[in-house]
Tab-separated table of C-alpha atoms in Angstrom:
chain	number	residue	atom	x	y	z
Q	232	MET	CA	0.715	-20.834	-15.734
Q	233	PRO	CA	4.197	-19.478	-14.853
Q	234	GLU	CA	4.387	-16.811	-12.190
Q	235	SER	CA	5.499	-14.189	-14.730
Q	236	VAL	CA	2.219	-14.681	-16.617
Q	237	ARG	CA	-0.413	-13.991	-13.981
Q	238	PRO	CA	-3.901	-12.523	-14.380
Q	239	LEU	CA	-4.061	-9.001	-13.027
Q	240	ARG	CA	-6.135	-8.115	-9.985
Q	241	PHE	CA	-8.100	-4.868	-9.696
Q	242	GLY	CA	-9.666	-3.680	-6.463
Q	243	ALA	CA	-10.400	-0.815	-4.109
Q	244	ASN	CA	-9.520	0.136	-0.579
Q	245	TYR	CA	-12.948	-0.008	1.047
Q	246	THR	CA	-14.051	3.252	2.686
Q	247	PRO	CA	-17.558	2.720	4.140
Q	248	THR	CA	-20.131	5.335	3.163
Q	249	GLN	CA	-21.737	5.386	6.604
Q	250	GLY	CA	-19.380	6.674	9.271
Q	251	TRP	CA	-16.130	6.067	7.361
Q	252	PHE	CA	-13.985	3.607	9.365
Q	253	HIS	CA	-15.907	4.534	12.484
Q	254	HIS	CA	-18.638	2.316	11.017
Q	255	TRP	CA	-17.320	-0.495	13.240
Q	256	LEU	CA	-18.923	1.359	16.169
Q	257	ASP	CA	-22.375	1.101	14.541
Q	258	PHE	CA	-21.837	-1.822	12.187
Q	259	ASP	CA	-24.653	-2.027	9.642
Q	260	LEU	CA	-24.320	-5.089	7.438
Q	261	ASP	CA	-26.988	-3.883	5.018
Q	262	ALA	CA	-25.060	-0.651	4.428
Q	263	VAL	CA	-21.864	-2.664	3.934
Q	264	ARG	CA	-23.614	-4.888	1.401
Q	265	ALA	CA	-24.832	-1.845	-0.532
Q	266	ASP	CA	-21.312	-0.436	-0.560
Q	267	LEU	CA	-19.890	-3.728	-1.789
Q	268	ASP	CA	-22.563	-3.943	-4.499
Q	269	SER	CA	-21.423	-0.578	-5.827
Q	270	ILE	CA	-17.769	-1.679	-5.761
Q	271	ALA	CA	-18.546	-4.934	-7.563
Q	272	SER	CA	-20.512	-3.003	-10.197
Q	273	LEU	CA	-17.200	-1.547	-11.422
Q	274	GLY	CA	-15.939	-5.056	-12.219
Q	275	LEU	CA	-13.433	-5.085	-9.363
Q	276	ASP	CA	-12.401	-8.395	-7.813
Q	277	HIS	CA	-11.152	-7.513	-4.325
Q	278	VAL	CA	-11.274	-5.042	-1.464
Q	279	ARG	CA	-8.787	-4.125	1.221
Q	280	VAL	CA	-10.514	-3.542	4.554
Q	281	PHE	CA	-9.478	-1.767	7.730
Q	282	PRO	CA	-10.429	-2.820	11.265
Q	283	LEU	CA	-9.633	-0.044	13.739
Q	284	TRP	CA	-7.106	-1.500	16.157
Q	285	PRO	CA	-8.337	0.347	19.302
Q	286	LEU	CA	-11.890	-0.854	18.677
Q	287	PHE	CA	-10.914	-4.465	18.061
Q	288	GLN	CA	-8.288	-4.729	20.836
Q	289	PRO	CA	-9.167	-2.059	23.432
Q	290	ASN	CA	-7.107	-3.806	26.084
Q	291	ARG	CA	-3.917	-5.745	25.527
Q	292	THR	CA	-5.606	-8.966	26.666
Q	293	LEU	CA	-9.054	-8.277	25.182
Q	294	ILE	CA	-9.850	-8.840	21.532
Q	295	ARG	CA	-13.567	-8.196	21.164
Q	296	PRO	CA	-15.304	-11.313	19.767
Q	297	ARG	CA	-18.166	-9.245	18.369
Q	298	ALA	CA	-15.773	-7.060	16.372
Q	299	VAL	CA	-14.046	-10.127	14.918
Q	300	GLU	CA	-17.446	-11.596	14.060
Q	301	GLN	CA	-18.370	-8.405	12.193
Q	302	LEU	CA	-15.130	-8.577	10.212
Q	303	VAL	CA	-16.015	-12.115	9.164
Q	304	GLN	CA	-19.522	-10.962	8.200
Q	305	LEU	CA	-17.980	-8.279	5.989
Q	306	ALA	CA	-15.720	-10.857	4.335
Q	307	ASP	CA	-18.669	-13.174	3.733
Q	308	ALA	CA	-20.713	-10.322	2.237
Q	309	ALA	CA	-17.796	-9.597	-0.080
Q	310	ALA	CA	-17.637	-13.255	-1.126
Q	311	GLU	CA	-21.323	-13.150	-2.072
Q	312	ARG	CA	-20.416	-10.387	-4.538
Q	313	GLY	CA	-17.364	-12.105	-5.986
Q	314	LEU	CA	-14.902	-9.969	-4.037
Q	315	ASP	CA	-11.791	-11.281	-2.329
Q	316	VAL	CA	-10.644	-9.587	0.869
Q	317	ASN	CA	-7.303	-8.437	2.213
Q	318	VAL	CA	-7.364	-7.277	5.850
Q	319	ASP	CA	-5.088	-4.619	7.337
Q	320	GLY	CA	-4.499	-5.405	10.999
Q	321	LEU	CA	-2.802	-2.678	13.015
Q	322	GLN	CA	-4.822	0.457	12.265
Q	323	GLY	CA	-2.823	2.401	12.868
Q	324	HIS	CA	-2.921	5.396	10.581
Q	325	LEU	CA	-5.636	6.334	8.099
Q	326	SER	CA	-6.111	9.555	6.132
Q	327	SER	CA	-4.125	11.723	8.590
Q	328	PHE	CA	-5.719	10.231	11.736
Q	329	ASP	CA	-3.876	7.933	14.147
Q	330	PHE	CA	-5.677	5.039	15.832
Q	331	LEU	CA	-3.604	3.524	18.610
Q	332	PRO	CA	-5.028	1.685	21.635
Q	333	ALA	CA	-4.914	3.404	25.016
Q	334	TRP	CA	-2.621	0.704	26.342
Q	335	THR	CA	0.198	2.107	24.165
Q	336	GLN	CA	-0.356	5.813	24.894
Q	337	THR	CA	-0.061	8.569	27.545
Q	338	TRP	CA	0.179	6.944	31.009
Q	339	HIS	CA	0.867	3.592	29.309
Q	340	ARG	CA	3.242	5.052	26.691
Q	341	ARG	CA	5.234	2.214	25.139
Q	342	ASN	CA	7.103	1.824	21.877
Q	343	ILE	CA	4.787	-0.141	19.558
Q	344	PHE	CA	7.729	-1.657	17.686
Q	345	ALA	CA	10.013	-2.493	20.613
Q	346	ASP	CA	8.119	-3.036	23.862
Q	347	PRO	CA	7.918	-6.809	24.550
Q	348	GLU	CA	4.394	-6.713	25.987
Q	349	VAL	CA	3.055	-4.585	23.131
Q	350	ILE	CA	4.645	-6.882	20.572
Q	351	ALA	CA	3.135	-9.939	22.262
Q	352	GLY	CA	-0.297	-8.284	22.209
Q	353	GLN	CA	0.077	-7.430	18.537
Q	354	GLU	CA	1.043	-11.002	17.708
Q	355	VAL	CA	-2.073	-12.391	19.392
Q	356	TYR	CA	-4.263	-9.807	17.665
Q	357	LEU	CA	-2.935	-10.436	14.154
Q	358	ARG	CA	-3.056	-14.205	14.662
Q	359	THR	CA	-6.656	-13.953	15.879
Q	360	LEU	CA	-7.857	-11.940	12.873
Q	361	ALA	CA	-6.039	-14.211	10.433
Q	362	ALA	CA	-7.387	-17.377	12.081
Q	363	ALA	CA	-10.949	-16.057	12.030
Q	364	LEU	CA	-10.778	-15.777	8.231
Q	365	ALA	CA	-8.405	-18.632	7.424
Q	366	ASP	CA	-11.147	-20.958	6.144
Q	367	ARG	CA	-12.769	-18.328	3.894
Q	368	PRO	CA	-11.853	-19.003	0.251
Q	369	ASN	CA	-12.041	-15.277	-0.546
Q	370	PHE	CA	-9.589	-14.290	2.198
Q	371	LEU	CA	-6.374	-13.237	0.469
Q	372	GLY	CA	-4.346	-12.638	3.611
Q	373	MET	CA	-3.231	-9.936	6.029
Q	374	THR	CA	-1.413	-6.662	5.573
Q	375	LEU	CA	0.217	-5.825	8.899
Q	376	GLY	CA	-1.081	-2.270	8.950
Q	377	ASN	CA	-1.608	0.796	6.842
Q	378	GLU	CA	1.662	2.702	6.498
Q	379	ILE	CA	2.482	1.927	10.104
Q	380	ASN	CA	6.067	2.975	9.420
Q	381	GLN	CA	4.926	6.583	9.842
Q	382	PHE	CA	4.938	5.998	13.624
Q	383	SER	CA	8.660	5.208	13.604
Q	384	HIS	CA	10.306	8.428	12.426
Q	385	ASP	CA	9.941	12.070	11.486
Q	386	PRO	CA	7.719	13.875	10.590
Q	387	HIS	CA	5.377	12.133	13.056
Q	388	PRO	CA	4.880	14.434	16.073
Q	389	ASP	CA	5.553	11.646	18.597
Q	390	PRO	CA	7.488	8.856	16.906
Q	391	ASP	CA	8.406	5.482	18.362
Q	392	ARG	CA	12.027	5.581	17.276
Q	393	ILE	CA	13.773	2.330	16.402
Q	394	SER	CA	16.719	1.104	14.339
Q	395	HIS	CA	16.359	-0.617	11.000
Q	396	GLU	CA	17.383	-3.864	12.706
Q	397	GLN	CA	14.505	-3.500	15.190
Q	398	ALA	CA	12.119	-2.736	12.338
Q	399	ALA	CA	13.174	-5.906	10.539
Q	400	ARG	CA	12.718	-8.047	13.661
Q	401	TRP	CA	9.275	-6.529	14.260
Q	402	LEU	CA	8.167	-7.182	10.680
Q	403	GLU	CA	9.372	-10.783	10.815
Q	404	ARG	CA	7.495	-11.466	14.077
Q	405	MET	CA	4.266	-9.863	12.859
Q	406	LEU	CA	4.346	-11.722	9.534
Q	407	ALA	CA	4.976	-14.969	11.422
Q	408	ALA	CA	1.906	-14.258	13.583
Q	409	CYS	CA	-0.243	-13.837	10.466
Q	410	GLU	CA	1.145	-17.060	9.014
Q	411	ALA	CA	0.409	-18.900	12.257
Q	412	GLY	CA	-3.216	-17.774	12.088
Q	413	ALA	CA	-3.752	-18.444	8.383
Q	414	PRO	CA	-0.997	-20.634	6.938
Q	415	GLY	CA	-0.207	-20.202	3.265
Q	416	LYS	CA	-2.137	-16.986	2.719
Q	417	PHE	CA	-0.854	-13.817	1.026
Q	418	HIS	CA	0.568	-11.960	4.056
Q	419	LEU	CA	2.575	-8.765	3.589
Q	420	HIS	CA	3.417	-5.350	5.006
Q	421	ALA	CA	3.010	-1.866	3.531
Q	422	GLU	CA	4.831	1.421	4.086
Q	423	TYR	CA	4.393	4.955	2.852
Q	424	ASP	CA	7.130	6.354	0.651
Q	425	ALA	CA	9.486	7.444	3.456
Q	426	ALA	CA	10.737	3.855	3.300
Q	427	TRP	CA	11.939	4.577	-0.243
Q	428	TYR	CA	12.746	8.299	-0.130
Q	429	GLN	CA	13.848	9.280	3.403
Q	430	ASP	CA	17.418	8.941	4.617
Q	431	ALA	CA	17.801	6.942	7.840
Q	432	HIS	CA	14.147	5.864	7.942
Q	433	PRO	CA	14.126	2.578	9.937
Q	434	PHE	CA	11.765	0.809	7.529
Q	435	THR	CA	13.875	0.163	4.462
Q	436	PRO	CA	13.521	-0.765	0.781
Q	437	ALA	CA	15.208	-4.105	1.444
Q	438	GLN	CA	12.587	-4.972	4.061
Q	439	ALA	CA	9.760	-3.937	1.750
Q	440	ALA	CA	11.182	-5.943	-1.126
Q	441	ARG	CA	12.245	-9.078	0.720
Q	442	LEU	CA	9.871	-9.721	3.630
Q	443	GLY	CA	6.343	-10.994	3.126
Q	444	ALA	CA	4.585	-12.534	0.149
Q	445	ALA	CA	4.770	-9.436	-2.055
Q	446	THR	CA	6.180	-5.933	-2.198
Q	447	ALA	CA	3.517	-3.308	-1.527
Q	448	VAL	CA	3.798	0.109	-3.157
Q	449	HIS	CA	1.788	3.175	-2.106
Q	450	SER	CA	2.034	5.889	-4.762
Q	451	TRP	CA	0.909	9.438	-3.943
Q	452	VAL	CA	1.849	12.341	-6.201
Q	453	PHE	CA	1.068	14.977	-3.556
Q	454	ASN	CA	4.527	14.129	-2.141
Q	455	GLY	CA	6.131	16.865	-4.241
Q	456	THR	CA	5.881	15.078	-7.584
Q	457	ALA	CA	2.780	16.839	-8.910
Q	458	GLN	CA	3.834	20.133	-7.343
Q	459	ARG	CA	7.129	19.950	-9.223
Q	460	HIS	CA	6.036	18.351	-12.501
Q	461	GLY	CA	2.377	19.337	-12.892
Q	462	ARG	CA	-0.748	17.254	-13.312
Q	463	THR	CA	0.273	15.852	-16.728
Q	464	GLY	CA	4.017	15.669	-16.180
Q	465	VAL	CA	5.863	12.490	-17.063
Q	466	ALA	CA	6.927	12.063	-13.438
Q	467	THR	CA	3.358	12.554	-12.225
Q	468	GLU	CA	1.808	10.009	-14.570
Q	469	HIS	CA	4.693	7.547	-14.133
Q	470	HIS	CA	5.161	7.880	-10.368
Q	471	ALA	CA	3.532	4.517	-9.614
Q	472	ALA	CA	5.575	2.817	-12.343
Q	473	TYR	CA	8.730	4.415	-10.966
Q	474	MET	CA	8.018	3.091	-7.478
Q	475	ILE	CA	7.372	-0.388	-8.859
Q	476	GLU	CA	10.688	-0.388	-10.718
Q	477	LEU	CA	12.464	1.064	-7.691
Q	478	ALA	CA	11.084	-1.778	-5.561
Q	479	ARG	CA	12.144	-4.413	-8.045
Q	480	ALA	CA	15.781	-3.319	-7.731
Q	481	TRP	CA	15.902	-4.837	-4.226
Q	482	HIS	CA	14.164	-8.099	-5.137
Q	483	THR	CA	16.165	-11.259	-4.650
Q	484	ASP	CA	13.396	-13.351	-6.229
Q	485	PRO	CA	12.962	-12.228	-9.867
Q	486	GLU	CA	9.360	-13.456	-9.843
Q	487	ARG	CA	8.336	-11.668	-6.629
Q	488	PRO	CA	5.053	-9.807	-7.186
Q	489	VAL	CA	4.610	-6.080	-6.626
Q	490	TRP	CA	1.196	-4.914	-5.450
Q	491	LEU	CA	0.258	-1.320	-6.234
Q	492	GLN	CA	-1.810	-1.321	-3.080
Q	493	GLU	CA	-2.613	2.379	-2.850
Q	494	VAL	CA	-2.807	4.996	-5.568
Q	495	GLY	CA	-5.244	7.839	-6.013
Q	496	ALA	CA	-5.973	11.107	-7.778
Q	497	PRO	CA	-5.608	13.782	-5.080
Q	498	ALA	CA	-7.162	17.207	-5.666
Q	499	PRO	CA	-6.137	19.942	-6.241
Q	500	HIS	CA	-2.903	18.424	-7.556
Q	501	ILE	CA	-5.049	16.314	-9.881
Q	502	PRO	CA	-8.173	18.418	-10.601
Q	503	ALA	CA	-11.509	16.582	-10.645
Q	504	GLU	CA	-11.891	17.103	-14.397
Q	505	HIS	CA	-8.515	15.422	-14.939
Q	506	ALA	CA	-8.994	12.484	-12.559
Q	507	ALA	CA	-10.148	10.008	-15.215
Q	508	HIS	CA	-7.165	10.741	-17.463
Q	509	PHE	CA	-4.739	10.479	-14.545
Q	510	THR	CA	-6.313	7.191	-13.466
Q	511	GLU	CA	-6.014	5.594	-16.887
Q	512	ALA	CA	-2.492	6.924	-17.502
Q	513	THR	CA	-1.214	5.873	-14.080
Q	514	ILE	CA	-2.563	2.339	-14.394
Q	515	ALA	CA	-1.356	1.929	-17.980
Q	516	ASN	CA	2.147	3.001	-16.998
Q	517	ALA	CA	2.174	0.804	-13.900
Q	518	LEU	CA	1.105	-2.197	-15.951
Q	519	ASP	CA	4.061	-1.602	-18.246
Q	520	CYS	CA	6.142	-3.098	-15.409
Q	521	GLU	CA	6.738	-6.809	-14.927
Q	522	ASN	CA	5.404	-8.884	-12.037
Q	523	VAL	CA	2.619	-6.532	-11.022
Q	524	TRP	CA	0.135	-8.497	-8.899
Q	525	GLY	CA	-2.600	-5.909	-9.215
Q	526	VAL	CA	-3.856	-2.384	-8.578
Q	527	THR	CA	-5.984	-1.372	-5.589
Q	528	TRP	CA	-7.305	2.175	-5.881
Q	529	TRP	CA	-7.611	4.553	-2.954
Q	530	CYS	CA	-10.422	4.582	-2.334
Q	531	SER	CA	-13.844	3.091	-2.995
Q	532	HIS	CA	-16.134	5.920	-1.814
Q	533	ASP	CA	-15.751	9.592	-0.994
Q	534	VAL	CA	-15.680	10.623	2.655
Q	535	SER	CA	-18.904	12.272	3.820
Q	536	ARG	CA	-18.716	16.043	4.222
Q	537	ASP	CA	-20.586	15.523	7.475
Q	538	LEU	CA	-17.291	14.336	8.994
Q	539	ALA	CA	-14.933	17.047	10.171
Q	540	ASP	CA	-11.210	17.773	10.174
Q	541	PHE	CA	-9.985	15.671	7.264
Q	542	PRO	CA	-7.396	17.257	4.982
Q	543	GLU	CA	-9.371	18.629	2.059
Q	544	LEU	CA	-7.973	16.169	-0.476
Q	545	GLU	CA	-9.164	13.168	1.569
Q	546	TYR	CA	-12.854	13.921	0.970
Q	547	SER	CA	-12.854	13.337	-2.796
Q	548	LEU	CA	-10.568	10.359	-3.492
Q	549	GLY	CA	-13.339	7.827	-4.092
Q	550	LEU	CA	-14.169	5.966	-7.273
Q	551	LEU	CA	-17.773	6.513	-6.184
Q	552	THR	CA	-19.456	9.339	-4.331
Q	553	ASN	CA	-20.614	8.981	-0.757
Q	554	GLU	CA	-24.060	8.300	-2.302
Q	555	ARG	CA	-22.524	5.377	-4.289
Q	556	GLU	CA	-22.700	7.122	-7.648
Q	557	VAL	CA	-19.894	6.321	-10.098
Q	558	LYS	CA	-17.406	9.158	-10.602
Q	559	PRO	CA	-15.251	9.683	-13.726
Q	560	ALA	CA	-12.308	7.904	-12.064
Q	561	GLY	CA	-14.610	4.981	-11.265
Q	562	ALA	CA	-15.770	4.813	-14.871
Q	563	ALA	CA	-12.119	4.876	-15.941
Q	564	ILE	CA	-11.308	1.961	-13.631
Q	565	ALA	CA	-14.264	0.018	-15.021
Q	566	ARG	CA	-12.934	0.557	-18.564
Q	567	VAL	CA	-9.469	-0.628	-17.548
Q	568	VAL	CA	-10.889	-3.736	-15.892
Q	569	GLU	CA	-12.903	-4.589	-18.989
Q	570	GLN	CA	-9.865	-4.016	-21.192
Q	571	TRP	CA	-7.774	-6.473	-19.155
Q	572	ARG	CA	-10.465	-9.082	-18.546
Q	573	GLY	CA	-9.148	-12.504	-19.574
Q	574	ARG	CA	-5.744	-11.157	-20.590
Q	575	ASP	CA	-2.389	-12.176	-19.175
Q	576	HIS	CA	0.011	-9.546	-17.917
Q	577	THR	CA	3.181	-9.928	-20.005
Q	578	PRO	CA	4.846	-6.544	-20.573
Q	579	ALA	CA	8.065	-6.297	-22.519
Q	580	VAL	CA	11.293	-6.625	-20.579
Q	581	ARG	CA	12.993	-3.357	-19.661
Q	582	THR	CA	16.456	-3.727	-21.160
Q	583	THR	CA	18.008	-0.464	-19.937
Q	584	ALA	CA	18.541	0.116	-16.229
Q	585	LEU	CA	19.504	3.159	-14.207
Q	586	ALA	CA	22.090	2.331	-11.540
Q	587	LEU	CA	21.187	3.290	-7.960
Q	588	ASP	CA	23.582	3.636	-5.025
Q	589	THR	CA	21.909	4.156	-1.622
Q	590	GLY	CA	24.948	3.059	0.356
Q	591	ASP	CA	24.617	-0.185	2.268
Q	592	THR	CA	21.932	-2.241	0.518
Q	593	VAL	CA	20.276	-3.401	3.739
Q	594	ALA	CA	20.112	-0.068	5.567
Q	595	SER	CA	20.123	2.224	2.494
Q	596	PRO	CA	21.246	5.316	4.395
Q	597	HIS	CA	21.186	7.510	1.263
Q	598	ARG	CA	17.627	7.430	-0.093
Q	599	ALA	CA	16.916	11.132	-0.650
Q	600	PRO	CA	18.098	11.041	-4.305
Q	601	CYS	CA	15.223	8.609	-4.989
Q	602	GLY	CA	12.551	11.145	-4.007
Q	603	PRO	CA	10.976	13.972	-6.029
Q	604	GLY	CA	13.658	16.480	-6.988
Q	605	GLY	CA	16.419	13.987	-6.210
Q	606	ALA	CA	19.071	13.267	-8.816
Q	607	PHE	CA	18.047	9.648	-9.309
Q	608	PHE	CA	14.304	10.392	-9.419
Q	609	GLU	CA	14.721	13.126	-12.017
Q	610	ALA	CA	17.148	11.100	-14.169
Q	611	TRP	CA	14.761	8.121	-14.288
Q	612	HIS	CA	11.934	10.322	-15.469
Q	613	ARG	CA	14.095	12.094	-18.044
Q	614	LEU	CA	14.864	8.685	-19.517
Q	615	THR	CA	11.172	7.818	-19.427
Q	616	ALA	CA	10.300	11.038	-21.264
Q	617	ARG	CA	12.644	9.881	-24.028
Q	618	GLY	CA	10.824	6.555	-24.329
Q	619	VAL	CA	13.582	4.479	-22.756
Q	620	ARG	CA	11.412	2.459	-20.275
Q	621	PRO	CA	14.169	2.253	-17.610
Q	622	ALA	CA	14.457	-0.422	-14.974
Q	623	VAL	CA	16.440	0.157	-11.770
Q	624	VAL	CA	19.485	-1.860	-10.730
Q	625	LEU	CA	21.412	-1.517	-7.481
Q	626	ALA	CA	24.973	-0.310	-7.939
Q	627	GLU	CA	26.313	-3.569	-6.502
Q	628	HIS	CA	24.726	-5.422	-9.431
Q	629	ALA	CA	25.536	-2.892	-12.176
Q	630	HIS	CA	28.417	-5.047	-13.478
Q	631	ASP	CA	27.048	-8.435	-12.410
Q	632	LYS	CA	26.502	-10.134	-15.759
Q	633	GLU	CA	24.510	-13.007	-14.269
Q	634	HIS	CA	22.152	-10.680	-12.398
Q	635	LEU	CA	21.658	-8.430	-15.424
Q	636	ALA	CA	21.058	-11.377	-17.732
Q	637	ALA	CA	18.461	-12.847	-15.366
Q	638	ARG	CA	16.520	-9.582	-15.595
Q	639	GLY	CA	17.052	-9.103	-19.341
Q	640	ILE	CA	19.072	-5.922	-18.820
Q	641	THR	CA	21.529	-5.189	-21.618
Q	642	ALA	CA	22.572	-1.612	-20.793
Q	643	VAL	CA	23.221	0.208	-17.509
Q	644	VAL	CA	23.578	3.963	-17.154
Q	645	THR	CA	24.194	6.201	-14.149
Q	646	PRO	CA	22.248	9.355	-13.248
Q	647	ALA	CA	25.337	11.422	-14.088
Q	648	GLU	CA	25.205	10.096	-17.650
Q	649	VAL	CA	21.590	11.242	-18.135
Q	650	ASP	CA	21.758	14.876	-19.201
């Protein structure tokens, strides 16, 4: 089967019902199995799981064997239920909370992207996790960390500032560590949308689109999209598709997969009674893009109200309740999975492209127009509202006949030409 005709994958980011990600402190395999049963009942085929870095590597030279063993037990329990597993390593940041080991903070404050000793410790840690799972057939591979780019720049309250060159070197070393631990697996990295929308952010679109086995996209409409366009706006329901097409503009391999690795229906921007519609519309629009590897919903289960201090929207993002009952969004996902079962993903080629100029292609110093309210963002969605199905092409390729032909693009327009 050619790469452009690949079966779609559908999964969930696994949020344990007992203790959230703090469950590693009181690991209960029976509770994990019950959670995974409820995920598998939706017809999903994979989960993305999140070790907490400070719990797994509390000292730079100590990776707790028991913690690694529990991760393997979780992966094996997933395999018993027909679920593949992707593992995020450097956790990092989750649902507004930061989890960094003490050996990088306060009296030991060191830049997690630039300090040689920290980098060496990270390499050993990622290699260890990957190696522990390398022989498991259901192990997909590693993601370096969850939106770890948020530590590198504003608006983080205490960023580890680096250049885009340093970010690229760090990504290359971390991906190499994963490959050393589990050769040939599906190793990648994942950023939040500052990489695409924020001027001067050190993690760049070119890095996202060219390093690792796939391009990961995290689509969240609480970033100003839903506030500006409303819960049923074209930009709101097409935000994930827009990010996929934006990513594809930087691809040098036309068959490189894009993984919609995080997307959710955040209240109150998407009210609970509208979550199922938003879920189905978002996925349908995303799957109208070529080379989508799959969709992994955030998240599997709601966060327990017994846990304090989460932003309000984080409590209700699950496909299932904290009691493992299927929610309307979960039922919508199950319908989508059934609809796509056994089908190949072969959307029509997008023949019209919107030209994007972010300055230097590698550093992309001018990314703000790509974000909500930006000229490029709004022009792309105006075209979409007219039924155009726009792709995105970098300005340097806008008149490159060979590049355009390889992508099936027959017409290129600029944002200024979209009234």
